[in-house]
Amino acid sequence: MMEDRGFEPNIVAYNTVIDSLCKKGSLNEALHLFSQVKVKGIRPDIVTYSCLIHAMYDLGQQEEATRLLNEMVDNNISLNIFMYNILIDAHCKDGKIFEALDTVDTMKKQGIEPNLVTYNILVDAHCKEGKVSKAEDIVDTMIKHSIEPNVVTYNILVDAHCREGVVSEAEDIVDAMIKHNIEPNVVSYSALINGHCLQNKMDKARKVFQLMIKKGCSPDIFSYNIMINGYYKAKRIDEAMELFHEISQKGPNPDIVTYNTLMQCMCKLGRVSSACELLRKMIAFGQVPNVVTCSFLLNGLCKSDKLEEALELFQAMRNSKLELDTVCYNILIDGLCKSGYIEVGKELFHKLSVNGLKPSVYTFYND
């Protein structure tokens, strides 16, 4: 260390080490060094904070990043556009759009103009609040300031219109993208597919799905899950299974959402044996069931009067260290009591508190 040779490092030297640690993923070590800097009475500068906040943001530690941003403001260190965008994004994620807009005004007063990232954050926040027309006004503003929307901007608007049930407007936005030489990507197509699925227009959803493949855009598991869920809600289980077999053979690999959607569908249609077989395949392919998987299967087994199998599944899930919730207990207790196994249901009811769970009103009602 430089201290051992009689040299006292300055903030530039410390920044070099902190930046190196952050880039290596050693954030805790970087924060420890940051604390030492402050203890030594050396004042961190914007570079110090930028390194740490960037690392925190990449790791999804928005709260910690915001705390450091506030510390910067308290220490009268001027923020740059990157810092402001983190702060604006944090406000938006907390549902504080007015605070986010105030921050934009503060930023402008300091001579820093919003960039594409700033506008995309604001467009996304307004869409999530259901204020799509306001989001479109923001897009108009950015264009007036010579900032062209990118694929992210357009995708936010496409998704928002689809969720509001105005798929035709979403399709117009995709056309506008293409006119501006911005190629729709898997997110664009998936949003359109979802829009049609939400309106139970599965044939239209399928056409968009096939179009994306024709255009050389490979569907990801999210795209497939949207289609499978759409077929499930339309009670077209055979077509959902066709897609499942397709990805099982060619990829992308099915995830927990894929399996859970299919199991829920099978159980609702009374195909509980098929759902249990799918569970075995799921485990064989290395996908770990979660509490949602368990609740769907338990519900299906209980409604099919397969109480012994339901109890076996319940015990197997407990043995696998899966943390079962009150919903799973409720389903099984309800099934046991309705089938006349009152004492077994009561025994399970008393195990709730032993396992650190609190009975719900539904549990008491069934007990």
mmCIF file of C-alpha atoms in Angstrom:
data_model
loop_
_atom_site.group_PDB
_atom_site.id
_atom_site.type_symbol
_atom_site.label_atom_id
_atom_site.label_comp_id
_atom_site.label_asym_id
_atom_site.label_seq_id
_atom_site.Cartn_x
_atom_site.Cartn_y
_atom_site.Cartn_z
ATOM 1 C CA MET A 1 0.000 0.000 0.000
ATOM 2 C CA MET A 2 1.053 3.575 -0.680
ATOM 3 C CA GLU A 3 0.571 4.469 3.004
ATOM 4 C CA ASP A 4 3.267 1.920 3.947
ATOM 5 C CA ARG A 5 5.786 3.796 1.761
ATOM 6 C CA GLY A 6 4.979 7.137 3.329
ATOM 7 C CA PHE A 7 2.672 8.331 0.566
ATOM 8 C CA GLU A 8 -0.846 9.511 1.397
ATOM 9 C CA PRO A 9 -3.172 8.701 -1.522
ATOM 10 C CA ASN A 10 -5.391 11.502 -2.790
ATOM 11 C CA ILE A 11 -8.972 11.149 -4.059
ATOM 12 C CA VAL A 12 -7.746 10.462 -7.621
ATOM 13 C CA ALA A 13 -5.783 7.415 -6.427
ATOM 14 C CA TYR A 14 -8.702 6.174 -4.354
ATOM 15 C CA ASN A 15 -11.075 6.654 -7.296
ATOM 16 C CA THR A 16 -8.854 4.446 -9.462
ATOM 17 C CA VAL A 17 -9.030 1.608 -6.925
ATOM 18 C CA ILE A 18 -12.769 2.074 -6.250
ATOM 19 C CA ASP A 19 -13.506 2.044 -9.991
ATOM 20 C CA SER A 20 -11.441 -1.118 -10.440
ATOM 21 C CA LEU A 21 -13.256 -2.871 -7.575
ATOM 22 C CA CYS A 22 -16.674 -1.847 -8.945
ATOM 23 C CA LYS A 23 -15.838 -3.157 -12.420
ATOM 24 C CA LYS A 24 -14.696 -6.467 -10.879
ATOM 25 C CA GLY A 25 -18.052 -6.756 -9.090
ATOM 26 C CA SER A 26 -16.474 -6.259 -5.655
ATOM 27 C CA LEU A 27 -18.942 -3.573 -4.568
ATOM 28 C CA ASN A 28 -18.663 -4.344 -0.850
ATOM 29 C CA GLU A 29 -14.893 -3.848 -0.955
ATOM 30 C CA ALA A 30 -15.381 -0.611 -2.874
ATOM 31 C CA LEU A 31 -17.863 0.631 -0.259
ATOM 32 C CA HIS A 32 -15.456 -0.305 2.538
ATOM 33 C CA LEU A 33 -12.718 1.737 0.862
ATOM 34 C CA PHE A 34 -15.230 4.574 0.351
ATOM 35 C CA SER A 35 -15.871 4.579 4.123
ATOM 36 C CA GLN A 36 -12.121 4.716 4.802
ATOM 37 C CA VAL A 37 -11.797 7.707 2.468
ATOM 38 C CA LYS A 38 -14.381 9.617 4.504
ATOM 39 C CA VAL A 39 -12.814 8.584 7.829
ATOM 40 C CA LYS A 40 -9.461 9.964 6.626
ATOM 41 C CA GLY A 41 -11.158 13.306 5.959
ATOM 42 C CA ILE A 42 -10.711 13.062 2.186
ATOM 43 C CA ARG A 43 -13.705 14.497 0.326
ATOM 44 C CA PRO A 44 -15.196 12.129 -2.288
ATOM 45 C CA ASP A 45 -15.850 13.791 -5.640
ATOM 46 C CA ILE A 46 -18.303 13.164 -8.482
ATOM 47 C CA VAL A 47 -16.055 10.410 -9.910
ATOM 48 C CA THR A 48 -16.127 8.514 -6.595
ATOM 49 C CA TYR A 49 -19.899 8.646 -6.418
ATOM 50 C CA SER A 50 -20.324 7.869 -10.129
ATOM 51 C CA CYS A 51 -18.341 4.622 -9.814
ATOM 52 C CA LEU A 52 -20.342 3.430 -6.811
ATOM 53 C CA ILE A 53 -23.766 4.535 -8.038
ATOM 54 C CA HIS A 54 -23.173 2.987 -11.470
ATOM 55 C CA ALA A 55 -22.232 -0.335 -9.827
ATOM 56 C CA MET A 56 -25.249 -0.214 -7.497
ATOM 57 C CA TYR A 57 -27.600 0.569 -10.358
ATOM 58 C CA ASP A 58 -26.228 -2.331 -12.429
ATOM 59 C CA LEU A 59 -26.847 -4.656 -9.466
ATOM 60 C CA GLY A 60 -30.407 -3.390 -9.032
ATOM 61 C CA GLN A 61 -29.640 -1.643 -5.742
ATOM 62 C CA GLN A 62 -31.700 1.462 -6.556
ATOM 63 C CA GLU A 63 -32.392 2.380 -2.931
ATOM 64 C CA GLU A 64 -28.704 2.415 -2.031
ATOM 65 C CA ALA A 65 -27.903 4.349 -5.202
ATOM 66 C CA THR A 66 -30.554 6.951 -4.329
ATOM 67 C CA ARG A 67 -29.138 7.243 -0.808
ATOM 68 C CA LEU A 68 -25.710 8.071 -2.241
ATOM 69 C CA LEU A 69 -27.270 10.554 -4.653
ATOM 70 C CA ASN A 70 -28.922 12.349 -1.749
ATOM 71 C CA GLU A 71 -25.566 12.319 0.061
ATOM 72 C CA MET A 72 -24.005 14.006 -2.979
ATOM 73 C CA VAL A 73 -26.662 16.729 -2.934
ATOM 74 C CA ASP A 74 -26.117 17.249 0.821
ATOM 75 C CA ASN A 75 -22.376 17.631 0.143
ATOM 76 C CA ASN A 76 -23.026 20.219 -2.610
ATOM 77 C CA ILE A 77 -21.599 17.998 -5.354
ATOM 78 C CA SER A 78 -23.205 18.794 -8.717
ATOM 79 C CA LEU A 79 -24.982 15.881 -10.397
ATOM 80 C CA ASN A 80 -24.422 14.933 -14.035
ATOM 81 C CA ILE A 81 -27.038 13.585 -16.476
ATOM 82 C CA PHE A 82 -26.338 9.974 -15.477
ATOM 83 C CA MET A 83 -26.940 10.791 -11.803
ATOM 84 C CA TYR A 84 -30.091 12.752 -12.540
ATOM 85 C CA ASN A 85 -31.501 9.892 -14.617
ATOM 86 C CA ILE A 86 -30.996 7.493 -11.712
ATOM 87 C CA LEU A 87 -32.802 9.898 -9.390
ATOM 88 C CA ILE A 88 -35.653 10.465 -11.880
ATOM 89 C CA ASP A 89 -35.993 6.706 -12.408
ATOM 90 C CA ALA A 90 -36.079 6.102 -8.642
ATOM 91 C CA HIS A 91 -38.898 8.667 -8.235
ATOM 92 C CA CYS A 92 -40.856 7.064 -11.085
ATOM 93 C CA LYS A 93 -40.451 3.560 -9.666
ATOM 94 C CA ASP A 94 -41.844 4.885 -6.363
ATOM 95 C CA GLY A 95 -44.847 6.284 -8.234
ATOM 96 C CA LYS A 96 -43.709 9.870 -7.599
ATOM 97 C CA ILE A 97 -44.025 11.295 -11.110
ATOM 98 C CA PHE A 98 -44.413 14.899 -9.924
ATOM 99 C CA GLU A 99 -41.138 14.616 -7.971
ATOM 100 C CA ALA A 100 -39.512 13.162 -11.091
ATOM 101 C CA LEU A 101 -40.720 16.117 -13.181
ATOM 102 C CA ASP A 102 -39.495 18.543 -10.501
ATOM 103 C CA THR A 103 -36.084 16.870 -10.716
ATOM 104 C CA VAL A 104 -36.104 17.388 -14.500
ATOM 105 C CA ASP A 105 -36.837 21.101 -13.937
ATOM 106 C CA THR A 106 -33.979 21.335 -11.407
ATOM 107 C CA MET A 107 -31.678 19.635 -13.882
ATOM 108 C CA LYS A 108 -32.611 22.090 -16.649
ATOM 109 C CA LYS A 109 -31.983 25.066 -14.342
ATOM 110 C CA GLN A 110 -28.444 23.752 -13.895
ATOM 111 C CA GLY A 111 -27.965 23.742 -17.658
ATOM 112 C CA ILE A 112 -28.327 19.970 -18.115
ATOM 113 C CA GLU A 113 -30.842 18.995 -20.807
ATOM 114 C CA PRO A 114 -32.801 15.709 -20.658
ATOM 115 C CA ASN A 115 -31.462 12.992 -22.955
ATOM 116 C CA LEU A 116 -33.087 9.949 -24.582
ATOM 117 C CA VAL A 117 -32.809 7.925 -21.362
ATOM 118 C CA THR A 118 -34.542 10.689 -19.374
ATOM 119 C CA TYR A 119 -37.444 10.852 -21.807
ATOM 120 C CA ASN A 120 -37.821 7.055 -21.964
ATOM 121 C CA ILE A 121 -38.015 6.907 -18.164
ATOM 122 C CA LEU A 122 -40.781 9.535 -18.159
ATOM 123 C CA VAL A 123 -42.691 7.940 -21.059
ATOM 124 C CA ASP A 124 -42.602 4.559 -19.309
ATOM 125 C CA ALA A 125 -43.716 6.034 -15.964
ATOM 126 C CA HIS A 126 -46.715 7.809 -17.500
ATOM 127 C CA CYS A 127 -47.750 4.696 -19.441
ATOM 128 C CA LYS A 128 -47.625 2.601 -16.271
ATOM 129 C CA GLU A 129 -49.908 5.172 -14.617
ATOM 130 C CA GLY A 130 -52.350 4.799 -17.517
ATOM 131 C CA LYS A 131 -51.547 8.293 -18.839
ATOM 132 C CA VAL A 132 -50.750 7.229 -22.397
ATOM 133 C CA SER A 133 -51.758 10.530 -24.043
ATOM 134 C CA LYS A 134 -49.410 12.382 -21.663
ATOM 135 C CA ALA A 135 -46.657 9.901 -22.562
ATOM 136 C CA GLU A 136 -47.228 10.692 -26.240
ATOM 137 C CA ASP A 137 -46.970 14.418 -25.443
ATOM 138 C CA ILE A 138 -43.556 13.717 -23.893
ATOM 139 C CA VAL A 139 -42.495 11.923 -27.088
ATOM 140 C CA ASP A 140 -43.593 14.971 -29.114
ATOM 141 C CA THR A 141 -41.526 17.183 -26.786
ATOM 142 C CA MET A 142 -38.402 15.067 -27.212
ATOM 143 C CA ILE A 143 -38.763 15.167 -31.011
ATOM 144 C CA LYS A 144 -39.096 18.979 -30.862
ATOM 145 C CA HIS A 145 -35.795 18.995 -28.961
ATOM 146 C CA SER A 146 -34.176 16.967 -31.791
ATOM 147 C CA ILE A 147 -34.067 13.723 -29.798
ATOM 148 C CA GLU A 148 -35.375 10.859 -31.922
ATOM 149 C CA PRO A 149 -37.326 8.059 -30.200
ATOM 150 C CA ASN A 150 -35.594 4.670 -30.286
ATOM 151 C CA VAL A 151 -36.952 1.122 -30.249
ATOM 152 C CA VAL A 152 -37.339 1.310 -26.450
ATOM 153 C CA THR A 153 -39.541 4.429 -26.711
ATOM 154 C CA TYR A 154 -41.758 2.857 -29.361
ATOM 155 C CA ASN A 155 -42.009 -0.455 -27.491
ATOM 156 C CA ILE A 156 -43.214 1.321 -24.349
ATOM 157 C CA LEU A 157 -46.028 2.957 -26.342
ATOM 158 C CA VAL A 158 -46.905 -0.240 -28.238
ATOM 159 C CA ASP A 159 -47.206 -2.171 -24.977
ATOM 160 C CA ALA A 160 -49.266 0.600 -23.325
ATOM 161 C CA HIS A 161 -51.792 0.772 -26.183
ATOM 162 C CA CYS A 162 -52.097 -3.023 -26.263
ATOM 163 C CA ARG A 163 -52.765 -3.188 -22.527
ATOM 164 C CA GLU A 164 -55.455 -0.524 -22.954
ATOM 165 C CA GLY A 165 -57.083 -2.654 -25.651
ATOM 166 C CA VAL A 166 -56.278 -0.297 -28.534
ATOM 167 C CA VAL A 167 -54.256 -2.737 -30.634
ATOM 168 C CA SER A 168 -54.940 -0.863 -33.888
ATOM 169 C CA GLU A 169 -53.094 2.195 -32.513
ATOM 170 C CA ALA A 170 -50.246 -0.059 -31.371
ATOM 171 C CA GLU A 171 -50.007 -1.423 -34.921
ATOM 172 C CA ASP A 172 -49.873 2.156 -36.253
ATOM 173 C CA ILE A 173 -46.921 2.826 -33.932
ATOM 174 C CA VAL A 174 -45.113 -0.245 -35.272
ATOM 175 C CA ASP A 175 -45.722 1.048 -38.818
ATOM 176 C CA ALA A 176 -44.266 4.422 -37.757
ATOM 177 C CA MET A 177 -41.201 2.624 -36.369
ATOM 178 C CA ILE A 178 -40.575 0.926 -39.687
ATOM 179 C CA LYS A 179 -41.002 4.235 -41.578
ATOM 180 C CA HIS A 180 -38.319 5.724 -39.320
ATOM 181 C CA ASN A 181 -35.991 2.789 -40.146
ATOM 182 C CA ILE A 182 -36.361 1.289 -36.673
ATOM 183 C CA GLU A 183 -36.842 -2.454 -36.963
ATOM 184 C CA PRO A 184 -39.399 -3.937 -34.519
ATOM 185 C CA ASN A 185 -37.739 -6.431 -32.156
ATOM 186 C CA VAL A 186 -38.960 -9.361 -30.077
ATOM 187 C CA VAL A 187 -40.357 -6.942 -27.465
ATOM 188 C CA SER A 188 -42.390 -5.073 -30.114
ATOM 189 C CA TYR A 189 -43.905 -8.260 -31.531
ATOM 190 C CA SER A 190 -44.520 -9.771 -28.084
ATOM 191 C CA ALA A 191 -46.443 -6.647 -27.031
ATOM 192 C CA LEU A 192 -48.679 -6.917 -30.125
ATOM 193 C CA ILE A 193 -49.212 -10.638 -29.537
ATOM 194 C CA ASN A 194 -50.182 -9.901 -25.941
ATOM 195 C CA GLY A 195 -52.621 -7.207 -27.116
ATOM 196 C CA HIS A 196 -54.468 -9.687 -29.331
ATOM 197 C CA CYS A 197 -54.391 -12.363 -26.614
ATOM 198 C CA LEU A 198 -55.928 -9.958 -24.091
ATOM 199 C CA GLN A 199 -58.844 -9.526 -26.505
ATOM 200 C CA ASN A 200 -59.064 -13.294 -27.018
ATOM 201 C CA LYS A 201 -58.161 -12.896 -30.707
ATOM 202 C CA MET A 202 -55.828 -15.865 -30.857
ATOM 203 C CA ASP A 203 -55.837 -16.205 -34.648
ATOM 204 C CA LYS A 204 -54.561 -12.612 -34.972
ATOM 205 C CA ALA A 205 -52.000 -13.269 -32.232
ATOM 206 C CA ARG A 206 -50.805 -16.332 -34.144
ATOM 207 C CA LYS A 207 -50.433 -14.275 -37.347
ATOM 208 C CA VAL A 208 -48.192 -11.753 -35.563
ATOM 209 C CA PHE A 209 -46.238 -14.645 -34.027
ATOM 210 C CA GLN A 210 -45.671 -16.168 -37.477
ATOM 211 C CA LEU A 211 -44.840 -12.749 -38.957
ATOM 212 C CA MET A 212 -42.034 -12.159 -36.450
ATOM 213 C CA ILE A 213 -40.486 -15.513 -37.367
ATOM 214 C CA LYS A 214 -40.831 -14.693 -41.088
ATOM 215 C CA LYS A 215 -39.059 -11.359 -40.456
ATOM 216 C CA GLY A 216 -36.130 -13.216 -38.885
ATOM 217 C CA CYS A 217 -36.991 -12.223 -35.317
ATOM 218 C CA SER A 218 -36.767 -15.310 -33.089
ATOM 219 C CA PRO A 219 -39.457 -15.543 -30.388
ATOM 220 C CA ASP A 220 -38.091 -15.818 -26.846
ATOM 221 C CA ILE A 221 -39.660 -17.777 -23.992
ATOM 222 C CA PHE A 222 -41.641 -14.675 -23.013
ATOM 223 C CA SER A 223 -43.268 -14.627 -26.497
ATOM 224 C CA TYR A 224 -44.125 -18.322 -26.252
ATOM 225 C CA ASN A 225 -45.523 -17.897 -22.738
ATOM 226 C CA ILE A 226 -47.838 -15.118 -23.947
ATOM 227 C CA MET A 227 -49.157 -17.391 -26.709
ATOM 228 C CA ILE A 228 -49.514 -20.394 -24.401
ATOM 229 C CA ASN A 229 -51.339 -18.292 -21.803
ATOM 230 C CA GLY A 230 -53.604 -16.883 -24.535
ATOM 231 C CA TYR A 231 -54.509 -20.375 -25.736
ATOM 232 C CA TYR A 232 -55.108 -21.434 -22.124
ATOM 233 C CA LYS A 233 -57.561 -18.568 -21.537
ATOM 234 C CA ALA A 234 -59.267 -19.391 -24.832
ATOM 235 C CA LYS A 235 -59.502 -23.034 -23.654
ATOM 236 C CA ARG A 236 -57.483 -24.177 -26.673
ATOM 237 C CA ILE A 237 -55.222 -26.520 -24.724
ATOM 238 C CA ASP A 238 -54.176 -28.636 -27.731
ATOM 239 C CA GLU A 239 -52.680 -25.603 -29.487
ATOM 240 C CA ALA A 240 -50.954 -24.571 -26.260
ATOM 241 C CA MET A 241 -49.444 -28.054 -26.039
ATOM 242 C CA GLU A 242 -48.301 -27.863 -29.680
ATOM 243 C CA LEU A 243 -46.272 -24.764 -28.826
ATOM 244 C CA PHE A 244 -44.914 -26.478 -25.718
ATOM 245 C CA HIS A 245 -43.736 -29.482 -27.768
ATOM 246 C CA GLU A 246 -42.196 -27.071 -30.281
ATOM 247 C CA ILE A 247 -40.030 -25.333 -27.675
ATOM 248 C CA SER A 248 -39.229 -28.630 -25.942
ATOM 249 C CA GLN A 249 -37.648 -29.825 -29.194
ATOM 250 C CA LYS A 250 -36.179 -26.632 -30.679
ATOM 251 C CA GLY A 251 -35.948 -24.145 -27.797
ATOM 252 C CA PRO A 252 -36.054 -21.757 -26.112
ATOM 253 C CA ASN A 253 -36.246 -23.841 -22.954
ATOM 254 C CA PRO A 254 -39.597 -23.742 -21.113
ATOM 255 C CA ASP A 255 -39.431 -21.856 -17.812
ATOM 256 C CA ILE A 256 -41.490 -22.039 -14.618
ATOM 257 C CA VAL A 257 -44.168 -19.755 -16.134
ATOM 258 C CA THR A 258 -44.585 -22.110 -19.115
ATOM 259 C CA TYR A 259 -45.068 -25.157 -16.924
ATOM 260 C CA ASN A 260 -47.344 -23.416 -14.419
ATOM 261 C CA THR A 261 -49.601 -22.038 -17.165
ATOM 262 C CA LEU A 262 -50.004 -25.466 -18.774
ATOM 263 C CA MET A 263 -50.613 -27.194 -15.437
ATOM 264 C CA GLN A 264 -53.237 -24.637 -14.459
ATOM 265 C CA CYS A 265 -54.931 -25.140 -17.822
ATOM 266 C CA MET A 266 -54.875 -28.945 -17.561
ATOM 267 C CA CYS A 267 -56.223 -28.914 -14.016
ATOM 268 C CA LYS A 268 -59.074 -26.538 -14.904
ATOM 269 C CA LEU A 269 -60.057 -28.817 -17.787
ATOM 270 C CA GLY A 270 -59.933 -31.870 -15.513
ATOM 271 C CA ARG A 271 -56.762 -33.316 -17.058
ATOM 272 C CA VAL A 272 -55.066 -33.742 -13.693
ATOM 273 C CA SER A 273 -53.141 -36.893 -14.665
ATOM 274 C CA SER A 274 -51.615 -34.996 -17.606
ATOM 275 C CA ALA A 275 -50.677 -32.147 -15.251
ATOM 276 C CA CYS A 276 -48.930 -34.585 -12.896
ATOM 277 C CA GLU A 277 -47.083 -36.122 -15.841
ATOM 278 C CA LEU A 278 -45.975 -32.631 -16.864
ATOM 279 C CA LEU A 279 -44.674 -32.072 -13.326
ATOM 280 C CA ARG A 280 -42.496 -35.171 -13.666
ATOM 281 C CA LYS A 281 -41.151 -33.921 -17.020
ATOM 282 C CA MET A 282 -40.516 -30.506 -15.525
ATOM 283 C CA ILE A 283 -38.407 -31.974 -12.713
ATOM 284 C CA ALA A 284 -36.604 -34.301 -15.153
ATOM 285 C CA PHE A 285 -35.567 -31.257 -17.220
ATOM 286 C CA GLY A 286 -34.134 -29.563 -14.129
ATOM 287 C CA GLN A 287 -36.904 -27.002 -13.591
ATOM 288 C CA VAL A 288 -37.718 -26.643 -9.891
ATOM 289 C CA PRO A 289 -41.447 -26.386 -9.020
ATOM 290 C CA ASN A 290 -42.499 -23.392 -6.937
ATOM 291 C CA VAL A 291 -45.389 -22.733 -4.568
ATOM 292 C CA VAL A 292 -47.618 -21.701 -7.512
ATOM 293 C CA THR A 293 -47.010 -25.082 -9.184
ATOM 294 C CA CYS A 294 -47.966 -26.798 -5.956
ATOM 295 C CA SER A 295 -51.171 -24.781 -5.487
ATOM 296 C CA PHE A 296 -52.405 -25.502 -9.047
ATOM 297 C CA LEU A 297 -51.785 -29.242 -8.744
ATOM 298 C CA LEU A 298 -53.214 -29.505 -5.231
ATOM 299 C CA ASN A 299 -56.354 -27.715 -6.376
ATOM 300 C CA GLY A 300 -56.696 -30.003 -9.393
ATOM 301 C CA LEU A 301 -56.159 -33.179 -7.371
ATOM 302 C CA CYS A 302 -58.597 -32.129 -4.639
ATOM 303 C CA LYS A 303 -61.319 -31.209 -7.139
ATOM 304 C CA SER A 304 -60.817 -34.600 -8.822
ATOM 305 C CA ASP A 305 -61.225 -36.342 -5.427
ATOM 306 C CA LYS A 306 -57.637 -37.615 -5.570
ATOM 307 C CA LEU A 307 -56.955 -36.815 -1.919
ATOM 308 C CA GLU A 308 -54.256 -39.440 -1.399
ATOM 309 C CA GLU A 309 -52.265 -38.099 -4.348
ATOM 310 C CA ALA A 310 -52.799 -34.550 -3.068
ATOM 311 C CA LEU A 311 -51.423 -35.512 0.353
ATOM 312 C CA GLU A 312 -48.464 -37.295 -1.272
ATOM 313 C CA LEU A 313 -47.695 -34.215 -3.375
ATOM 314 C CA PHE A 314 -48.028 -31.947 -0.347
ATOM 315 C CA GLN A 315 -45.609 -34.093 1.655
ATOM 316 C CA ALA A 316 -43.166 -34.363 -1.261
ATOM 317 C CA MET A 317 -43.129 -30.576 -1.598
ATOM 318 C CA ARG A 318 -42.499 -30.168 2.134
ATOM 319 C CA ASN A 319 -39.684 -32.739 1.994
ATOM 320 C CA SER A 320 -38.112 -30.782 -0.872
ATOM 321 C CA LYS A 321 -37.811 -27.775 1.494
ATOM 322 C CA LEU A 322 -40.290 -25.772 -0.588
ATOM 323 C CA GLU A 323 -41.832 -23.100 1.632
ATOM 324 C CA LEU A 324 -45.549 -23.753 1.206
ATOM 325 C CA ASP A 325 -47.840 -20.801 1.874
ATOM 326 C CA THR A 326 -51.273 -20.503 3.483
ATOM 327 C CA VAL A 327 -52.939 -20.893 0.063
ATOM 328 C CA CYS A 328 -51.587 -24.451 -0.317
ATOM 329 C CA TYR A 329 -52.777 -25.344 3.180
ATOM 330 C CA ASN A 330 -56.202 -23.809 2.478
ATOM 331 C CA ILE A 331 -56.630 -25.829 -0.723
ATOM 332 C CA LEU A 332 -55.753 -29.113 0.957
ATOM 333 C CA ILE A 333 -57.754 -28.450 4.145
ATOM 334 C CA ASP A 334 -60.775 -27.493 2.013
ATOM 335 C CA GLY A 335 -60.434 -30.653 -0.088
ATOM 336 C CA LEU A 336 -60.040 -32.901 2.953
ATOM 337 C CA CYS A 337 -63.024 -31.427 4.787
ATOM 338 C CA LYS A 338 -65.310 -31.574 1.735
ATOM 339 C CA SER A 339 -64.394 -35.236 1.241
ATOM 340 C CA GLY A 340 -65.186 -36.068 4.865
ATOM 341 C CA TYR A 341 -61.604 -36.237 6.174
ATOM 342 C CA ILE A 342 -62.359 -33.706 8.921
ATOM 343 C CA GLU A 343 -59.798 -34.985 11.441
ATOM 344 C CA VAL A 344 -56.990 -35.007 8.867
ATOM 345 C CA GLY A 345 -58.010 -31.475 7.881
ATOM 346 C CA LYS A 346 -57.878 -30.350 11.525
ATOM 347 C CA GLU A 347 -54.468 -31.931 11.976
ATOM 348 C CA LEU A 348 -53.202 -30.011 8.951
ATOM 349 C CA PHE A 349 -54.806 -26.833 10.286
ATOM 350 C CA HIS A 350 -52.821 -27.108 13.527
ATOM 351 C CA LYS A 351 -49.598 -27.589 11.542
ATOM 352 C CA LEU A 352 -50.042 -24.098 10.087
ATOM 353 C CA SER A 353 -48.843 -22.315 13.223
ATOM 354 C CA VAL A 354 -46.114 -24.920 13.803
ATOM 355 C CA ASN A 355 -44.707 -23.992 10.389
ATOM 356 C CA GLY A 356 -44.877 -20.273 11.140
ATOM 357 C CA LEU A 357 -47.965 -19.572 9.009
ATOM 358 C CA LYS A 358 -51.087 -17.721 10.082
ATOM 359 C CA PRO A 359 -54.514 -19.148 9.174
ATOM 360 C CA SER A 360 -56.594 -16.898 6.905
ATOM 361 C CA VAL A 361 -60.336 -16.241 7.203
ATOM 362 C CA TYR A 362 -60.779 -18.836 4.456
ATOM 363 C CA THR A 363 -58.959 -21.437 6.567
ATOM 364 C CA PHE A 364 -61.174 -20.781 9.592
ATOM 365 C CA TYR A 365 -64.296 -20.904 7.428
ATOM 366 C CA ASN A 366 -63.378 -24.299 6.019
ATOM 367 C CA ASP A 367 -62.258 -25.662 9.376
#
